[in-house]
CSV table of C-alpha atoms in Angstrom, one decimal:
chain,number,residue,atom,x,y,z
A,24,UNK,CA,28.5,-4.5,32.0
A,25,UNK,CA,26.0,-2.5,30.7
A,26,UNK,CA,21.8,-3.3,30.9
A,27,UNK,CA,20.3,-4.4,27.7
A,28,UNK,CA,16.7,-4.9,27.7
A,29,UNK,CA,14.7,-6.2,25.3
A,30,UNK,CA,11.1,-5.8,26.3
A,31,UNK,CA,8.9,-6.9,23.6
A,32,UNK,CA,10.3,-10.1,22.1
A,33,UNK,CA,6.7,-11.7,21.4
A,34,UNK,CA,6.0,-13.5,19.1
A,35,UNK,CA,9.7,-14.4,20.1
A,36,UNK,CA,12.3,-13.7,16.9
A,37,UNK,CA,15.6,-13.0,18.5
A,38,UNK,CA,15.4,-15.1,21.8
A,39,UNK,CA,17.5,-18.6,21.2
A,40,UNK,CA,19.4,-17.2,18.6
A,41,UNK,CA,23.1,-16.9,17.8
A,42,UNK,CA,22.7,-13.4,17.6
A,43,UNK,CA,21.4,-12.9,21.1
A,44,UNK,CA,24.5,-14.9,22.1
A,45,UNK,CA,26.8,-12.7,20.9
A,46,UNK,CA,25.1,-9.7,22.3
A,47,UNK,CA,24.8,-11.9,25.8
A,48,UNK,CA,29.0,-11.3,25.2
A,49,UNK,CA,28.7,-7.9,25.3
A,50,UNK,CA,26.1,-6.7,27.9
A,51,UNK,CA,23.8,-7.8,30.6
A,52,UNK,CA,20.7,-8.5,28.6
A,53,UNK,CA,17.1,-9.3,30.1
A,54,UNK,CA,14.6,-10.9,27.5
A,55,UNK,CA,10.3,-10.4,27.7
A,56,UNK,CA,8.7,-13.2,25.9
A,57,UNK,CA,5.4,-11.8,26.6
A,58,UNK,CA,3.9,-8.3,25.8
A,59,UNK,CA,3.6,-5.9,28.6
A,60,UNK,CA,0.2,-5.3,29.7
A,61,UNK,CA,0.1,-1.7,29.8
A,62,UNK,CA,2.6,1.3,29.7
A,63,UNK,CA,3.3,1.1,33.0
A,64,UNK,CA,4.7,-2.4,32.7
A,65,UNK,CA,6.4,-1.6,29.7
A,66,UNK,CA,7.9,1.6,31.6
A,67,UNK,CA,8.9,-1.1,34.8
A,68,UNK,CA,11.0,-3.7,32.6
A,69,UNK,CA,13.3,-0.5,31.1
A,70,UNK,CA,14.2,0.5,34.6
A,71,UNK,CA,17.6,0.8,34.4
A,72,UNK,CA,18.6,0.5,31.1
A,73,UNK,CA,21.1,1.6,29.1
A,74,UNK,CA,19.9,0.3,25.2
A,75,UNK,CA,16.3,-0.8,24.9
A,76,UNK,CA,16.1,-3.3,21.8
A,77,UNK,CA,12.6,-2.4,20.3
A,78,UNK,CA,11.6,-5.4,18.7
A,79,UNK,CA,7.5,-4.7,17.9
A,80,UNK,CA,5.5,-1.9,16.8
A,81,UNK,CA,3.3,-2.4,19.4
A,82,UNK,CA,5.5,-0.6,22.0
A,83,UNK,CA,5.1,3.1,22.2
A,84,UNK,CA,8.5,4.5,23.2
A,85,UNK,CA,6.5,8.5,23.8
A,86,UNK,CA,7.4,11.0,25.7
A,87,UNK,CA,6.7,10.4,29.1
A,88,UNK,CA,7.9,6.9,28.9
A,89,UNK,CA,11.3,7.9,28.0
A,90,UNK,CA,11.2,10.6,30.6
A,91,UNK,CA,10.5,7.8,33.2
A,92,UNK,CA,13.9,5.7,31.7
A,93,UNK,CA,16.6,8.6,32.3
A,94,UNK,CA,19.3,5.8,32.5
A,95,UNK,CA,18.4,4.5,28.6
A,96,UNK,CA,20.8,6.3,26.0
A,97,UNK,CA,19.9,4.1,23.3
A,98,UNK,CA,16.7,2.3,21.5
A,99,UNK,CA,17.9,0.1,18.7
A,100,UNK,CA,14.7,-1.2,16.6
A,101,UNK,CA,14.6,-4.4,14.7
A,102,UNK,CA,12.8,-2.7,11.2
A,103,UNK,CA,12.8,0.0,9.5
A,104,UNK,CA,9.9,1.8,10.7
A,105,UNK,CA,10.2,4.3,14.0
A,106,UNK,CA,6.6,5.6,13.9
A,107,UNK,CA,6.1,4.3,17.4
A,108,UNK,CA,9.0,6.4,18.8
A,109,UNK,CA,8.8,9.9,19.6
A,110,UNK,CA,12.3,10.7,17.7
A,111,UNK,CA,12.0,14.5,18.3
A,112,UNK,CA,11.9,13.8,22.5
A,113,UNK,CA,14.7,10.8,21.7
A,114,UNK,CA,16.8,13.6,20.7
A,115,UNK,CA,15.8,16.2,23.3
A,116,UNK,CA,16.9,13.5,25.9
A,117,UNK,CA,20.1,12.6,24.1
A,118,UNK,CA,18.7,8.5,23.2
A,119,UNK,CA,20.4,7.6,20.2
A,120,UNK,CA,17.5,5.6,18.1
A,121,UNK,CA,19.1,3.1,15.5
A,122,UNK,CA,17.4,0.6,12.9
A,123,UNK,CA,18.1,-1.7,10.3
A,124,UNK,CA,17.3,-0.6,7.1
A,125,UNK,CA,17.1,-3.1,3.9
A,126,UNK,CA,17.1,-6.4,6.2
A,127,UNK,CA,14.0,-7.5,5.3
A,128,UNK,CA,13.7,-5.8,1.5
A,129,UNK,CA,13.5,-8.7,-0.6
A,130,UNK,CA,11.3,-10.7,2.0
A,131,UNK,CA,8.5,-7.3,1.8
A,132,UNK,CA,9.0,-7.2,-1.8
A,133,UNK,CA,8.3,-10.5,-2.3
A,134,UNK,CA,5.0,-10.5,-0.2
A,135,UNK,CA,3.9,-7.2,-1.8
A,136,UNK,CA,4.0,-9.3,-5.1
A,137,UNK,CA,2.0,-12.5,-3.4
A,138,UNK,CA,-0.5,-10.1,-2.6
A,139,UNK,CA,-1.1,-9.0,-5.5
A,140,UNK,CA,-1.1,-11.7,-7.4
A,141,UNK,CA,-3.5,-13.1,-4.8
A,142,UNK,CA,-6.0,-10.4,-4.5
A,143,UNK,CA,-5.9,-10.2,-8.7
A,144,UNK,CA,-6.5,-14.0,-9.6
A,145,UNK,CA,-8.7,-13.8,-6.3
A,146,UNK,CA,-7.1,-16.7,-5.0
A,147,UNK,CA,-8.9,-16.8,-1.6
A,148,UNK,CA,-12.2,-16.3,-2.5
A,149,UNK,CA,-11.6,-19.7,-5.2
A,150,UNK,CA,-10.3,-21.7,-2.4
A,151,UNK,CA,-13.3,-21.1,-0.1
A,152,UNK,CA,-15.8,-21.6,-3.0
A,153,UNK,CA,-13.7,-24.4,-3.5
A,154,UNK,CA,-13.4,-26.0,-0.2
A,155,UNK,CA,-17.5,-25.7,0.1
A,156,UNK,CA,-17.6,-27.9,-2.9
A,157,UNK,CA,-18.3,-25.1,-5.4
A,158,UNK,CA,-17.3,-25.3,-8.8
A,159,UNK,CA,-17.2,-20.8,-9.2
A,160,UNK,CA,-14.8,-19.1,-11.4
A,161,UNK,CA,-14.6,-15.5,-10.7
A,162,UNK,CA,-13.6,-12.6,-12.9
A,163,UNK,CA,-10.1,-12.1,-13.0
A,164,UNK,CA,-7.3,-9.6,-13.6
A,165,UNK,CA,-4.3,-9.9,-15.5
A,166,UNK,CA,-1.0,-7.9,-14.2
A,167,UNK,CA,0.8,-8.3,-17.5
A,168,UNK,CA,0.4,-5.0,-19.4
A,169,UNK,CA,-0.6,-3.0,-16.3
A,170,UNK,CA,0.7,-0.7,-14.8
A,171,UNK,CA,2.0,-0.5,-10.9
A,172,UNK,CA,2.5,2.8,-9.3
A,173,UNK,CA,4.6,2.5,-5.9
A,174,UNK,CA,4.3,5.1,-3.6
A,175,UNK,CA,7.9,4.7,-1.8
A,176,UNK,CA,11.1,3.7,-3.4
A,177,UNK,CA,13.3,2.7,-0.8
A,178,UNK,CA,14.8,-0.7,-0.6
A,179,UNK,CA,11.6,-2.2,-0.5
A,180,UNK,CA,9.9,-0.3,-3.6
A,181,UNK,CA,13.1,-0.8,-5.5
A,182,UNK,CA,12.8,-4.7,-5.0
A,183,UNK,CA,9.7,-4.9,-5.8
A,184,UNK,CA,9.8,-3.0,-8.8
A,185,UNK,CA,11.8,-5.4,-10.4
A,186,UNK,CA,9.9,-8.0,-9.3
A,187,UNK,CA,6.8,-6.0,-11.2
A,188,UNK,CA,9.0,-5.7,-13.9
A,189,UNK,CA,9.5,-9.3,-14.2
A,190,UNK,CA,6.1,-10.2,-15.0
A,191,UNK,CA,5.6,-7.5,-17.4
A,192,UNK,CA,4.2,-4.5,-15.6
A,193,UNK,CA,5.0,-1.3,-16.1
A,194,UNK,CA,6.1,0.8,-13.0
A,195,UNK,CA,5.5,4.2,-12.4
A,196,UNK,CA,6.7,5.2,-8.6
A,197,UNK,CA,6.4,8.5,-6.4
A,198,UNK,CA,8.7,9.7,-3.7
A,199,UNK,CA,10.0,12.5,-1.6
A,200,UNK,CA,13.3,11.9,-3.1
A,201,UNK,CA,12.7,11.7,-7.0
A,202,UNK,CA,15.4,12.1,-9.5
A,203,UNK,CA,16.4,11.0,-13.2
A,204,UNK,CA,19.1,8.8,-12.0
A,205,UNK,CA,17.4,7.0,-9.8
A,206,UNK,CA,14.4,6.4,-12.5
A,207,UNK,CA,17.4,5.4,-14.7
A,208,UNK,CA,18.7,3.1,-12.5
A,209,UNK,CA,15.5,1.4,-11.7
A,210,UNK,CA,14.4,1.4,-15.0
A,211,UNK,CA,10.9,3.0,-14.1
A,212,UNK,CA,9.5,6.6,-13.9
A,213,UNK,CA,8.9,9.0,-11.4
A,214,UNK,CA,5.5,10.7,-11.9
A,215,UNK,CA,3.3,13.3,-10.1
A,216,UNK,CA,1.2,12.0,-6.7
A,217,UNK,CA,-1.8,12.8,-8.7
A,218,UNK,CA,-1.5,10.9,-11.8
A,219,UNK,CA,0.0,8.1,-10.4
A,220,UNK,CA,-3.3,7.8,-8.8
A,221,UNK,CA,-5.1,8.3,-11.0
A,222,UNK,CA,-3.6,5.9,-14.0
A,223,UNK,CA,-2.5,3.3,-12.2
A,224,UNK,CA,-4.1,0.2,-12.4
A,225,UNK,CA,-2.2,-1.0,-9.0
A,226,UNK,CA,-1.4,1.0,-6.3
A,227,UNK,CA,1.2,-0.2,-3.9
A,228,UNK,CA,2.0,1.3,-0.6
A,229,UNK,CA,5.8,0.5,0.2
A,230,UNK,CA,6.5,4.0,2.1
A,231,UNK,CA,7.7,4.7,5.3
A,232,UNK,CA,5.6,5.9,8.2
A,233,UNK,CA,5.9,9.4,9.7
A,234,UNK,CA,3.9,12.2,10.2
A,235,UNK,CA,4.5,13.3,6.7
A,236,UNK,CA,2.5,10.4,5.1
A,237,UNK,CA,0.1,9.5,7.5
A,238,UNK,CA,-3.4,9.5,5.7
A,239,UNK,CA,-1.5,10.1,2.7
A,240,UNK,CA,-4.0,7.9,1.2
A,241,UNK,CA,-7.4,9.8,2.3
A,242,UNK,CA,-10.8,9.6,0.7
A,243,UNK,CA,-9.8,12.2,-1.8
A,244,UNK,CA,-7.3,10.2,-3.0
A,245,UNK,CA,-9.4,7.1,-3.3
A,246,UNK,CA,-11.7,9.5,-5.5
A,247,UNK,CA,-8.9,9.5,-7.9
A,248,UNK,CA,-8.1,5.8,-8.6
A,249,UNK,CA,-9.5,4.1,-10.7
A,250,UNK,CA,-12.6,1.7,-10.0
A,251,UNK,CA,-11.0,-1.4,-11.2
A,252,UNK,CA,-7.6,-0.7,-9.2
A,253,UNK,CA,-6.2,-3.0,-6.7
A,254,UNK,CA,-4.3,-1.5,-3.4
A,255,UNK,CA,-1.5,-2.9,-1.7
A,256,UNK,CA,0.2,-2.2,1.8
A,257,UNK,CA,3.1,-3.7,3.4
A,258,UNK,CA,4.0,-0.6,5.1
A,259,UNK,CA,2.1,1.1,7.3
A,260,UNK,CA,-2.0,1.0,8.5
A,261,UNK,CA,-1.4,5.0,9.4
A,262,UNK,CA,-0.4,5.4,5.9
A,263,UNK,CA,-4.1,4.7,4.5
A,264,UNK,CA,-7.1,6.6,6.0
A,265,UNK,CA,-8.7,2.8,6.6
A,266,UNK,CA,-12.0,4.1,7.0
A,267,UNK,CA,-12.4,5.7,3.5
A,268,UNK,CA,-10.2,2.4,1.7
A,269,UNK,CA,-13.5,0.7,3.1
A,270,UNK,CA,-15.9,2.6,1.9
A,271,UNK,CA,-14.3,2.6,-1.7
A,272,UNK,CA,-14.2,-1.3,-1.6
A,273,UNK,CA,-17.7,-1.3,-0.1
A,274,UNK,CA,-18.8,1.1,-3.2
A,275,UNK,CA,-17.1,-0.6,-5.9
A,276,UNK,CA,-14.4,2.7,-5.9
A,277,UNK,CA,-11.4,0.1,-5.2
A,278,UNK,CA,-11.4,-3.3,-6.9
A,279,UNK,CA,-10.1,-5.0,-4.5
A,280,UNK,CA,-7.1,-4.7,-1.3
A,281,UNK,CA,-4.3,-6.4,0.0
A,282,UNK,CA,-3.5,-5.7,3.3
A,283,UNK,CA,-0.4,-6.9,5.5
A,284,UNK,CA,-1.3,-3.9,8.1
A,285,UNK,CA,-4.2,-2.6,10.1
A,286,UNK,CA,-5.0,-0.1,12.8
A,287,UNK,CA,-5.1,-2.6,15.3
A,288,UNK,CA,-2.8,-5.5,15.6
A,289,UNK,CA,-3.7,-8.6,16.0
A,290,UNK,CA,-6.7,-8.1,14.0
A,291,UNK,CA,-9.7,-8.5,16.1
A,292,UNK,CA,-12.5,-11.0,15.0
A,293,UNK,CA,-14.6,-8.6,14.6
A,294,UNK,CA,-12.7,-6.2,12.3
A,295,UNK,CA,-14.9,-5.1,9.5
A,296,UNK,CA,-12.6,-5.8,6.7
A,297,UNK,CA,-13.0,-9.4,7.6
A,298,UNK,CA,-16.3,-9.6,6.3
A,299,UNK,CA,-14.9,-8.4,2.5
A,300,UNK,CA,-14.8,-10.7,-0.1
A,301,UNK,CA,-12.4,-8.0,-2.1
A,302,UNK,CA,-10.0,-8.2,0.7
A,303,UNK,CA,-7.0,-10.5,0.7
A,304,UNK,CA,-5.6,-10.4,4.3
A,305,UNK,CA,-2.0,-11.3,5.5
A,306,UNK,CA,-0.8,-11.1,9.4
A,307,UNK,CA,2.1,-8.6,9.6
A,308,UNK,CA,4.2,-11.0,8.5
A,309,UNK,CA,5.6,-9.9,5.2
A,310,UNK,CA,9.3,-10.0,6.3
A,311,UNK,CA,8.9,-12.9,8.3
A,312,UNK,CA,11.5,-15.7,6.5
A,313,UNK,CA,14.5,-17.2,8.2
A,314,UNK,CA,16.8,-15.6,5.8
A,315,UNK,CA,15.3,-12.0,6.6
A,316,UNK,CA,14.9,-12.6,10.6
A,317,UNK,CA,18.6,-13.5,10.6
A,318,UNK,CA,19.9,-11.0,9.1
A,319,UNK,CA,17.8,-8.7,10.8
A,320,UNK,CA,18.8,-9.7,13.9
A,321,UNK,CA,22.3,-9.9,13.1
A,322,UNK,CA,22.2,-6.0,12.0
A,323,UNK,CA,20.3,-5.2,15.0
A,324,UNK,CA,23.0,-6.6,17.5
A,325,UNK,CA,25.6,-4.8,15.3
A,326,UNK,CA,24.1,-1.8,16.1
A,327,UNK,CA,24.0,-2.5,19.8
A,328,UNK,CA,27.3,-3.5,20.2
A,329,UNK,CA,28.9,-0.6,18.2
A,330,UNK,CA,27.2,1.6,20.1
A,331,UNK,CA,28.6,0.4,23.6
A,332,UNK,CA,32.2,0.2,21.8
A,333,UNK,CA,31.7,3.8,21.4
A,334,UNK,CA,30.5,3.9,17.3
A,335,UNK,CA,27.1,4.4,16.0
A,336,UNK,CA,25.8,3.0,12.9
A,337,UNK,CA,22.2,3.1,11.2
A,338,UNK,CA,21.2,6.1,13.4
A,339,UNK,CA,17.6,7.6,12.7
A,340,UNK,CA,17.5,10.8,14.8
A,341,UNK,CA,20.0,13.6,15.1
């Protein structure tokens, strides 16, 4: 049979579950329920395999480690997101890189719009006041009326568009990919990168990581938004230039952010952006509910075991 490794499975979300069973059927698999302490470690528990299962961001599949794995002809991520993956050396090498696009979609969505909601009504910054027996009511923003503009309309911006939608937002959206028939189907409108800066009284970040949107959000762009707007991101950290988004909320440039991603993960104690009141602050765990973890795992075995049968599904690289 052949060696399945899955060398990042911490916090654990596929060990003990019916889904690792049925890939157990399939292949000789070896579980990590602790994170490698450095390349080199990561690099000694893919030694001989044939299908690494990437299950955390935090593992950097680059170059040289891939070189140093010339038995691994597959890495089959649990996400959406590859940024972590050299794909271009993945396909130099012949590694087949899957993922599992749409798994978590409505989970995302769903904790874009918490986030939101959260960072307008200023929700945490009540419950402390309130919890050190202040009586403070803080300025608030109403969503109704406003308008959203989602940068990214994939599975995840589509979702939550609707759920924008619901409460009576308008939704404006940019994307690599625009066209009428999507806006028609959606319902919303596809506008310049510009202007959906700079009239939107939401910005929210749903896009997918690559080289082509990282600092897509820079200080210029910041410049353009309005003061009282309120930014988003369940995507990517790399996706925001993180030092300019703090200056803008330090200067009263951003209203506020809500943030499910950072530069570092876990967040260290001493990360600036835990000293912002305007900050509501989530731990990478927007697509963490049982309904999305199973059927993320379930697609991500799929895609494992069709691949050994010979068939490849949800490929990512040529």
């Amino acid at each position: 049979m052949e060696s399945v490794v899955v060398p990042d499975d911490f916090p654990p979300i596929l060990s003990g579950t019916a889904a690792l069973k049925k890939l157990e059927q399939h292949a000789r698999v070896t579980v990590y329920t602790q994170r490698a302490s450095s390349p080199e470690e990561l690099v000694r528990r893919l030694q001989g395999a044939t299908v690494a299962v990437n299950i955390r961001a935090y593992s950097k599949f680059d170059e040289p480690l891939l070189r140093s794995c010339p038995g691994m002809k597959m890495i089959a991520v649990l996400g959406v997101g590859t940024d972590n993956i050299d794909l271009a050396a993945a396909s130099r090498l012949g590694i087949q890189v899957t993922n599992t696009p749409g798994f978590s979609a409505v989970s995302v969505a769903e904790h874009t719009l918490a986030l939101l909601m959260a960072a307008a009504r200023k929700i945490p910054e009540h419950e402390r006041e309130l919890r050190a027996g202040r009586w403070t009511r803080l300025p608030m923003t109403q969503l109704h009326g406003k308008r959203v503009g989602i940068i990214g309309f994939g599975n995840i911006g589509r979702q939550f568009a609707g759920l924008a939608k619901g409460i009576g937002m308008e939704v404006w959206a940019w994307t690599f990919n625009p066209s009428p028939q999507r806006a028609e189907a959606a319902g919303i409108q596809f506008v310049e990168f510009d202007r959906l800066l700079s009239q939107s009284d939401v910005v929210a970040v749903t896009i997918k990581a690559s080289e082509k949107t990282r600092g897509l959000l820079s200080r210029q762009a910041f410049e353009k938004m309005k003061p009282s707007c309120i930014l988003v991101n369940t995507a990517r950290a790399s996706i925001v230039d993180t030092a300019a988004m703090m200056e803008a909320l330090q200067t009263g440039k951003l209203a506020a952010a809500a943030l499910d991603v950072y530069d570092r993960e876990p967040l260290p104690a001493d990360d600036p952006l835990l000293s912002l009141s305007n900050v509501v602050l989530s731990p990478h765990n927007a697509g963490m509910t049982p309904e999305a973890i199973e059927r993320g795992n379930e697609m991500l075995v799929e895609n494992v075991i069709s691949f050994l049968q010979g068939k490849l599904i949800n490929p990512v690289n040529g």
